[in-house]
Coordinates of N, CA and C in Angstrom, one line a residue:
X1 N 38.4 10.2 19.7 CA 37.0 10.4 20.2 C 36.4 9.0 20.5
X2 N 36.3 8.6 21.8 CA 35.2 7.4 22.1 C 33.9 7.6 21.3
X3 N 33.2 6.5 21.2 CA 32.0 6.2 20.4 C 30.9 5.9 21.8
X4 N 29.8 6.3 22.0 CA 29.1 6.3 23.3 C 28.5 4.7 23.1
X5 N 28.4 4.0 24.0 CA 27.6 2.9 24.2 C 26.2 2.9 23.7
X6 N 25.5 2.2 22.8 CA 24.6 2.2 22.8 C 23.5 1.7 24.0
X7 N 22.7 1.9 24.2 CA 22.1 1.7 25.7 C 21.1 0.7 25.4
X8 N 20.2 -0.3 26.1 CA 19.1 -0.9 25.8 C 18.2 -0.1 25.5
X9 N 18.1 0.9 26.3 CA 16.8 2.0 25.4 C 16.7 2.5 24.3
X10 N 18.1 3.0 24.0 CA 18.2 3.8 22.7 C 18.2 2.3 21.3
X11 N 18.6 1.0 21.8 CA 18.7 -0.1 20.7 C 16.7 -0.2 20.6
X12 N 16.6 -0.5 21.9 CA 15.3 -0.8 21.5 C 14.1 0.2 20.7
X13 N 14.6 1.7 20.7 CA 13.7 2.9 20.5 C 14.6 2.7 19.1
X14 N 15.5 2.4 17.9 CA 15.7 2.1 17.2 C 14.7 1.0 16.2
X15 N 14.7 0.1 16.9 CA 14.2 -1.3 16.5 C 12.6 -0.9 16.5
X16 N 12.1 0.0 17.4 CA 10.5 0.1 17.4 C 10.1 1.5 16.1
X17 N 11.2 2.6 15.6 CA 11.6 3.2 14.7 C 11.4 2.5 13.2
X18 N 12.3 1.3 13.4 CA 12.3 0.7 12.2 C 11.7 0.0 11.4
X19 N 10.7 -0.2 12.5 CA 9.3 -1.3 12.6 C 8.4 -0.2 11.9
X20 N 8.1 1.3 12.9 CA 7.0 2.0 12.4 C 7.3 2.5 10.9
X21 N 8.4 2.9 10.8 CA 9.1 3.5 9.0 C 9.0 2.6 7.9
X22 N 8.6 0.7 8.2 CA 8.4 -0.5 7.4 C 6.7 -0.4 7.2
X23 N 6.7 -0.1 5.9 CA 4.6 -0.1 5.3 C 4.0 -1.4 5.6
X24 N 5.5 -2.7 5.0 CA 4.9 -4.1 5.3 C 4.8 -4.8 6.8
X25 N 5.4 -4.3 7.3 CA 5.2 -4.4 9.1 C 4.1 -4.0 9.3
X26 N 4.1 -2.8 9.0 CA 2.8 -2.2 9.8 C 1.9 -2.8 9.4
X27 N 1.6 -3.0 7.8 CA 0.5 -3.5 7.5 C -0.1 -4.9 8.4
X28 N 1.2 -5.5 8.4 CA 1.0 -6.8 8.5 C 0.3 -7.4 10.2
X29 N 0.9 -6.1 10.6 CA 0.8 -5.5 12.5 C -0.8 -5.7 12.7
X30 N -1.4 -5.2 11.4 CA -2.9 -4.4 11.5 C -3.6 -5.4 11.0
X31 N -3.2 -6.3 9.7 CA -4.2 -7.0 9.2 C -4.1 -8.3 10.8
X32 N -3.0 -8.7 11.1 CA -3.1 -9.4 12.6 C -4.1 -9.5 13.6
X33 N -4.0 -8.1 13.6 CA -5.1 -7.6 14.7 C -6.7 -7.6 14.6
X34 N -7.0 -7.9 13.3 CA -8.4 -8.2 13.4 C -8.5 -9.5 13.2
X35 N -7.8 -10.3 13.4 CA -8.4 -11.8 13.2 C -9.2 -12.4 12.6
X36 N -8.6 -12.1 11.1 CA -9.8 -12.2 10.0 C -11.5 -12.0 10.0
X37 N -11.1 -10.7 10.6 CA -12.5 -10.0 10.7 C -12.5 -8.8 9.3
X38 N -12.2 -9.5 8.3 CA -11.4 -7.9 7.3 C -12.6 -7.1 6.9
X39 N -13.9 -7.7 6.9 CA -14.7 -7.3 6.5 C -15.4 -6.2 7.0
X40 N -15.0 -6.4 8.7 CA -15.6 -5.6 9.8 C -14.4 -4.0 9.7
X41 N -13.0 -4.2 9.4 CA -11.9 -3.5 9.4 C -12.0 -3.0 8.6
X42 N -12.5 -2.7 7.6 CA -12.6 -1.8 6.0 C -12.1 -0.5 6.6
X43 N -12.8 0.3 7.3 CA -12.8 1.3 7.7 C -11.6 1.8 8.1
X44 N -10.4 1.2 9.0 CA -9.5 1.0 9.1 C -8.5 0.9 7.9
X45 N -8.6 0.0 7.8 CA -7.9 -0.6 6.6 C -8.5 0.4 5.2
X46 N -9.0 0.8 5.2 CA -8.5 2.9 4.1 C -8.1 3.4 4.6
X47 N -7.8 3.5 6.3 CA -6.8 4.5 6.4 C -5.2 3.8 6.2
X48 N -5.2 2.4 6.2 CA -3.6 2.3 6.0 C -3.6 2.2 4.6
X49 N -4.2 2.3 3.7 CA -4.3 2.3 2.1 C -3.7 4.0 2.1
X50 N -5.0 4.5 2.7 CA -4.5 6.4 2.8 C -2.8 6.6 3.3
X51 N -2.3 5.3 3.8 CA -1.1 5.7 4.6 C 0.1 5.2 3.2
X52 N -0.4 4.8 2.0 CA 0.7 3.9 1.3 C 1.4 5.8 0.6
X53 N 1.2 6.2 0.5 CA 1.8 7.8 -0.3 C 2.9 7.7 0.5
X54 N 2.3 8.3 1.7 CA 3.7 8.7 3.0 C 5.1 7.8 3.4
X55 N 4.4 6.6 3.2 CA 5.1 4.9 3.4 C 6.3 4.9 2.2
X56 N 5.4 5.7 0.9 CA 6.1 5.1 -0.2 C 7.8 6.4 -0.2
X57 N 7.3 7.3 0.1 CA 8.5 8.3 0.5 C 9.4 7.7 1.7
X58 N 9.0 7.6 2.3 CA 9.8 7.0 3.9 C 10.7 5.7 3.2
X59 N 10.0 4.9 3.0 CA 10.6 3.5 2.7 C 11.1 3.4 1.2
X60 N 11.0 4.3 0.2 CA 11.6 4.6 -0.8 C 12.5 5.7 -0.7
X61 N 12.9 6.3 0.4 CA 14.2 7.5 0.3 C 15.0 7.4 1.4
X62 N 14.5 7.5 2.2 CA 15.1 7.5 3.8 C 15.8 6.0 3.9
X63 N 16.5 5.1 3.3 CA 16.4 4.0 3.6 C 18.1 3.9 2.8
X64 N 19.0 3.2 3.7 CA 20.2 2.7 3.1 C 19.9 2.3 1.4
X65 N 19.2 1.6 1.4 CA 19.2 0.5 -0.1 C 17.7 0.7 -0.4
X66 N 17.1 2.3 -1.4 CA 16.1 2.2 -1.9 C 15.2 0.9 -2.6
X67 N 15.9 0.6 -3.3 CA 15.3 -0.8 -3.9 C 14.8 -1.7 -2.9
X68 N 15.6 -2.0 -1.8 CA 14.9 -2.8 -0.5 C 13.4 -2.2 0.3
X69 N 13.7 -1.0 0.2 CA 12.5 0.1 0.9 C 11.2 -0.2 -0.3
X70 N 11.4 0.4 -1.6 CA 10.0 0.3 -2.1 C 9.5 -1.6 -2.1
X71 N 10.4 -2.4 -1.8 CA 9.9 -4.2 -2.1 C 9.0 -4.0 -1.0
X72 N 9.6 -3.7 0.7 CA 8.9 -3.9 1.5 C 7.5 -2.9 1.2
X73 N 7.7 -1.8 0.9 CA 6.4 -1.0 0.6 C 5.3 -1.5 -0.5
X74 N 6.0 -2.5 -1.6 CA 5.5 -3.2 -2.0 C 4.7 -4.4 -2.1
X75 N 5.4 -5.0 -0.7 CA 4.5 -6.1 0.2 C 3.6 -5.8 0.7
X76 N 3.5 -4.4 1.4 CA 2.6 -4.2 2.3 C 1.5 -4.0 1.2
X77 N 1.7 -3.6 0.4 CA 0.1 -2.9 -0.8 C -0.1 -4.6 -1.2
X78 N 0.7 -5.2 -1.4 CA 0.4 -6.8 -2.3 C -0.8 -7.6 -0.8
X79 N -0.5 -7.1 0.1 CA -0.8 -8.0 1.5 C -2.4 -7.2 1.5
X80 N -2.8 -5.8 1.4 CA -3.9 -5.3 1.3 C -4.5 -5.8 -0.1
X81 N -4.2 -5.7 -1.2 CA -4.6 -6.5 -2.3 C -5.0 -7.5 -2.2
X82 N -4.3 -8.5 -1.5 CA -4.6 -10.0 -1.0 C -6.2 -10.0 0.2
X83 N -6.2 -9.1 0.9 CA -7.6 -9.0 1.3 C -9.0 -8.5 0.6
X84 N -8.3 -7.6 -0.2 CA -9.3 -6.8 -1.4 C -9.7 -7.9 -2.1
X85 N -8.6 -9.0 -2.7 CA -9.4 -10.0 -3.8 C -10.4 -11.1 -2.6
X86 N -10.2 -11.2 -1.5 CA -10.4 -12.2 -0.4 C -12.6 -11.4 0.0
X87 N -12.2 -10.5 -0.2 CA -13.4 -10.0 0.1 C -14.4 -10.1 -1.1
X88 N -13.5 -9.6 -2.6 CA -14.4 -9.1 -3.7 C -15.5 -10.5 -3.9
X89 N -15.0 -11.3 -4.0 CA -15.9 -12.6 -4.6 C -17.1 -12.9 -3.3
X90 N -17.2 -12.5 -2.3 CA -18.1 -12.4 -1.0 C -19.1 -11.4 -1.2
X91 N -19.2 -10.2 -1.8 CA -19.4 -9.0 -2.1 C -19.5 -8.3 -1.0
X92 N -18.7 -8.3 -0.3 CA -18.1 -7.9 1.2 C -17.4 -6.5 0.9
X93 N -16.4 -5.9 -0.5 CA -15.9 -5.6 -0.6 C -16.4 -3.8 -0.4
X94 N -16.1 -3.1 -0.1 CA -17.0 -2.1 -0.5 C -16.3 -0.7 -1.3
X95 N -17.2 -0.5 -1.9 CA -16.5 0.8 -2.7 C -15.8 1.8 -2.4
X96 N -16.0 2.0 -1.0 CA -15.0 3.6 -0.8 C -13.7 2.6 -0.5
X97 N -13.9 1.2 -0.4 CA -12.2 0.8 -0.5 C -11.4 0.8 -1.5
X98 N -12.1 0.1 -2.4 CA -11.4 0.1 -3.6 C -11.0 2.1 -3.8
X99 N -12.2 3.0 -4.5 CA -11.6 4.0 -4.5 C -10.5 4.4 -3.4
X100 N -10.3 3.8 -2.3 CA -9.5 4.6 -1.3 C -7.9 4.1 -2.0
X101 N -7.8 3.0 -2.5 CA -6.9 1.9 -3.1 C -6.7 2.9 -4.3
X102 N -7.4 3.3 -5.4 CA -7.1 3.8 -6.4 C -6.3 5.6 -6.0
X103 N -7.3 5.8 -5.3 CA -6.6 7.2 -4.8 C -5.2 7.4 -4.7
X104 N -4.8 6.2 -3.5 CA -3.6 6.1 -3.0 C -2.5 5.8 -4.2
X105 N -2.9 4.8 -4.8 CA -2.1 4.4 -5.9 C -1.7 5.4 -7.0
X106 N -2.6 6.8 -6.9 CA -2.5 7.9 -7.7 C -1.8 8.8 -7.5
X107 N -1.7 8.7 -5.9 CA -0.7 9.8 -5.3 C 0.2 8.9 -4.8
X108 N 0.7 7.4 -5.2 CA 2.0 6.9 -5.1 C 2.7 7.8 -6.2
X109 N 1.6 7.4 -7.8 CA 2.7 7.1 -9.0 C 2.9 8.5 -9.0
X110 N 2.5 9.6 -8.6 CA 3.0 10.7 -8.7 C 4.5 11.1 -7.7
X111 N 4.3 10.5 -6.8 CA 5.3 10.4 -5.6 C 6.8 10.0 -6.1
X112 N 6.4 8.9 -7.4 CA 7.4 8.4 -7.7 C 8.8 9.5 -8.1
X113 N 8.5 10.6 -8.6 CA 9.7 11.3 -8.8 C 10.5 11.7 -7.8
X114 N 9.4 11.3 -6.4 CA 10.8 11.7 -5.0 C 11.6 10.9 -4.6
X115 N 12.2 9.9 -5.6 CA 12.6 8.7 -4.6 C 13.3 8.4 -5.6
X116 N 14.3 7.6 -5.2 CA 15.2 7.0 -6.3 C 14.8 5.8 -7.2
X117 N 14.2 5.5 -6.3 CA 13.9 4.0 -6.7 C 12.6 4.0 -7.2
X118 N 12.1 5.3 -8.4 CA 11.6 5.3 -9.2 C 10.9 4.4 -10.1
X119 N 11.9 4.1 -11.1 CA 10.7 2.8 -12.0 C 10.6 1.8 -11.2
X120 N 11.1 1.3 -10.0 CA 10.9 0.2 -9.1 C 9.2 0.0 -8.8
X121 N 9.3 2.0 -7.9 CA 8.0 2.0 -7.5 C 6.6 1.8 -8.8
X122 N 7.1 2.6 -9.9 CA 6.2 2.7 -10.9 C 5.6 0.9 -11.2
X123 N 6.5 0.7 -11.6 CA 6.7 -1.1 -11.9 C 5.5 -1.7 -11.3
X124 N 5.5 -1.2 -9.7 CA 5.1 -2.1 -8.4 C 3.6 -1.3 -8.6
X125 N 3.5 0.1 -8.8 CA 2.2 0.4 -8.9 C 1.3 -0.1 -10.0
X126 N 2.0 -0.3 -11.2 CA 1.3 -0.2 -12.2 C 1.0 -2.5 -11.9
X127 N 1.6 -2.8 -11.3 CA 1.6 -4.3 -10.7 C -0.1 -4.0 -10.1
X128 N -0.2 -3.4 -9.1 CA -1.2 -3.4 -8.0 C -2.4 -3.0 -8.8
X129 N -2.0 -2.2 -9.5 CA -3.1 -1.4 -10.1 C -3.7 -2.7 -11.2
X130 N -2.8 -3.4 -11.6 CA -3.3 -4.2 -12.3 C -4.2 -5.5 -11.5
X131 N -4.0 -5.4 -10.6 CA -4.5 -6.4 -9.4 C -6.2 -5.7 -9.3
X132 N -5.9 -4.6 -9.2 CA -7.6 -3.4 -8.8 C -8.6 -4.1 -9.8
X133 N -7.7 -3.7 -11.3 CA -8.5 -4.0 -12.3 C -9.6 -4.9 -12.5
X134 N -8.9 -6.4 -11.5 CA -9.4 -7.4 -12.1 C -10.4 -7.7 -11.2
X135 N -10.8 -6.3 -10.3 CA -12.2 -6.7 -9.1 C -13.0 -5.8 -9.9
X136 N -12.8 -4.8 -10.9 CA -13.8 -4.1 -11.5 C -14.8 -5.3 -12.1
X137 N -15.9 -4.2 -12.7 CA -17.1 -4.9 -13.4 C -16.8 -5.5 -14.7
X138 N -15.9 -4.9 -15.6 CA -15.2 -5.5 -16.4 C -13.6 -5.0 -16.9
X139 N -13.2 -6.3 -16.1 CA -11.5 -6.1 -15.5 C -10.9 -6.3 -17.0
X140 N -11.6 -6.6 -18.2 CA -10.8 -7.2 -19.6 C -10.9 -5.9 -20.3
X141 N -11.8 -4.7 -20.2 CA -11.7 -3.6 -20.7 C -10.4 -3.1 -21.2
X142 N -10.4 -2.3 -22.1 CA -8.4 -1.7 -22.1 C -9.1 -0.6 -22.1
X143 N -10.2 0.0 -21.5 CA -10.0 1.5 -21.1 C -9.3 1.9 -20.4
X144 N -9.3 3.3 -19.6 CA -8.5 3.7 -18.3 C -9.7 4.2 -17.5
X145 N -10.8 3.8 -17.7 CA -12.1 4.2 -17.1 C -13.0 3.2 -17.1
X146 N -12.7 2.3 -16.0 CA -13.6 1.1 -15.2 C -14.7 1.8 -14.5
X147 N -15.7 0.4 -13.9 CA -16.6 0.7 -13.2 C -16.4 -0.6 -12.1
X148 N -17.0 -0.2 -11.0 CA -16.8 -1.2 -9.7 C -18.3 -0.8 -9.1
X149 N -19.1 -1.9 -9.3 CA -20.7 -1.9 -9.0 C -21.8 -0.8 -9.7
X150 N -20.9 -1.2 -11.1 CA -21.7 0.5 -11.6 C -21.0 2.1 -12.0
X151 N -20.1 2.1 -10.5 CA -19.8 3.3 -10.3 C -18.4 3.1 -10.7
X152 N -18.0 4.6 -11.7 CA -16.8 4.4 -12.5 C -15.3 4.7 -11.4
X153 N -14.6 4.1 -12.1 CA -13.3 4.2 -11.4 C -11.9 4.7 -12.6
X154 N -11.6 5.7 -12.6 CA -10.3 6.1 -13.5 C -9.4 5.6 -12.9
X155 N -8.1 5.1 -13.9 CA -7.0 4.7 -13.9 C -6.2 5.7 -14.9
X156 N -6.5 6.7 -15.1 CA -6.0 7.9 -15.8 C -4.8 8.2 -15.5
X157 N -4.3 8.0 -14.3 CA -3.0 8.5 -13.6 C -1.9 7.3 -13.7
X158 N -1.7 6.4 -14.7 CA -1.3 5.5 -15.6 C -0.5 5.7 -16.3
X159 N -1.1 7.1 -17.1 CA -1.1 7.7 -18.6 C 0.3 8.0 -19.0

């Protein structure tokens, strides 16, 4: 049996596949694109927080070498983190981000039993989540029930 030629269309409709199924690409696609306007993008930028669940299945299962899948899925959250602390000290930051951040991270660590590369992801969540902490009102608490301007924030999904 011959093996068909791959064509320039089908390599290139691969390569632009591989790009959209990478969380840290995309991310990185998006934070680009506002030209450190992050403050103006919030709005946006919850929906690719809203997108880390879906990301974390795709790039934690579907992927030759899980362990490689959740690092890159784990860039992409560290790279949105990295704008979250960039904002918090401006008071730019606004609340339905952070909660959109905690949400997401709630229906990662639940996600985690679909994927192989389980305690990787856990590991990486409970990493980020530790990063959230330290924009709360008071990040040195050892509760599982912060507050961010007042308004509480659970970390219960931890437990």
């Amino acid at each position: 049996m011959f093996a068909m030629p791959i064509t320039e269309t089908a390599f290139r409709a691969n390569a632009v596949l591989k790009q959209i199924m990478n969380y840290n690409l995309s991310v990185l696609k998006f934070l680009a694109s506002l030209n450190g306007s992050y403050s103006e993008g919030q709005p946006m930028l919850r929906t690719y927080i809203q997108l880390a669940p879906s990301y974390l299945l795709i790039d934690g299962s579907k992927k030759d070498d899980p362990e490689t899948g959740v690092a890159q899925w784990a860039l992409g959250l560290e790279r949105i983190m990295d704008v979250l602390a960039a904002l918090h000290p401006t008071g730019q930051l606004e609340h339905a981000t952070v909660l959109a951040v905690r949400d997401a991270l709630a229906e990662c660590w639940s996600n985690t039993s679909s994927i192989q590369a389980s305690q990787t992801a856990q590991d990486k969540i409970k990493a980020t989540a530790a990063r959230l902490r330290k924009l709360m009102d008071q990040p040195d608490s050892s509760s599982n029930s912060l507050s961010f301007r007042d308004s509480r924030i659970d970390f219960d999904f931890l437990s």
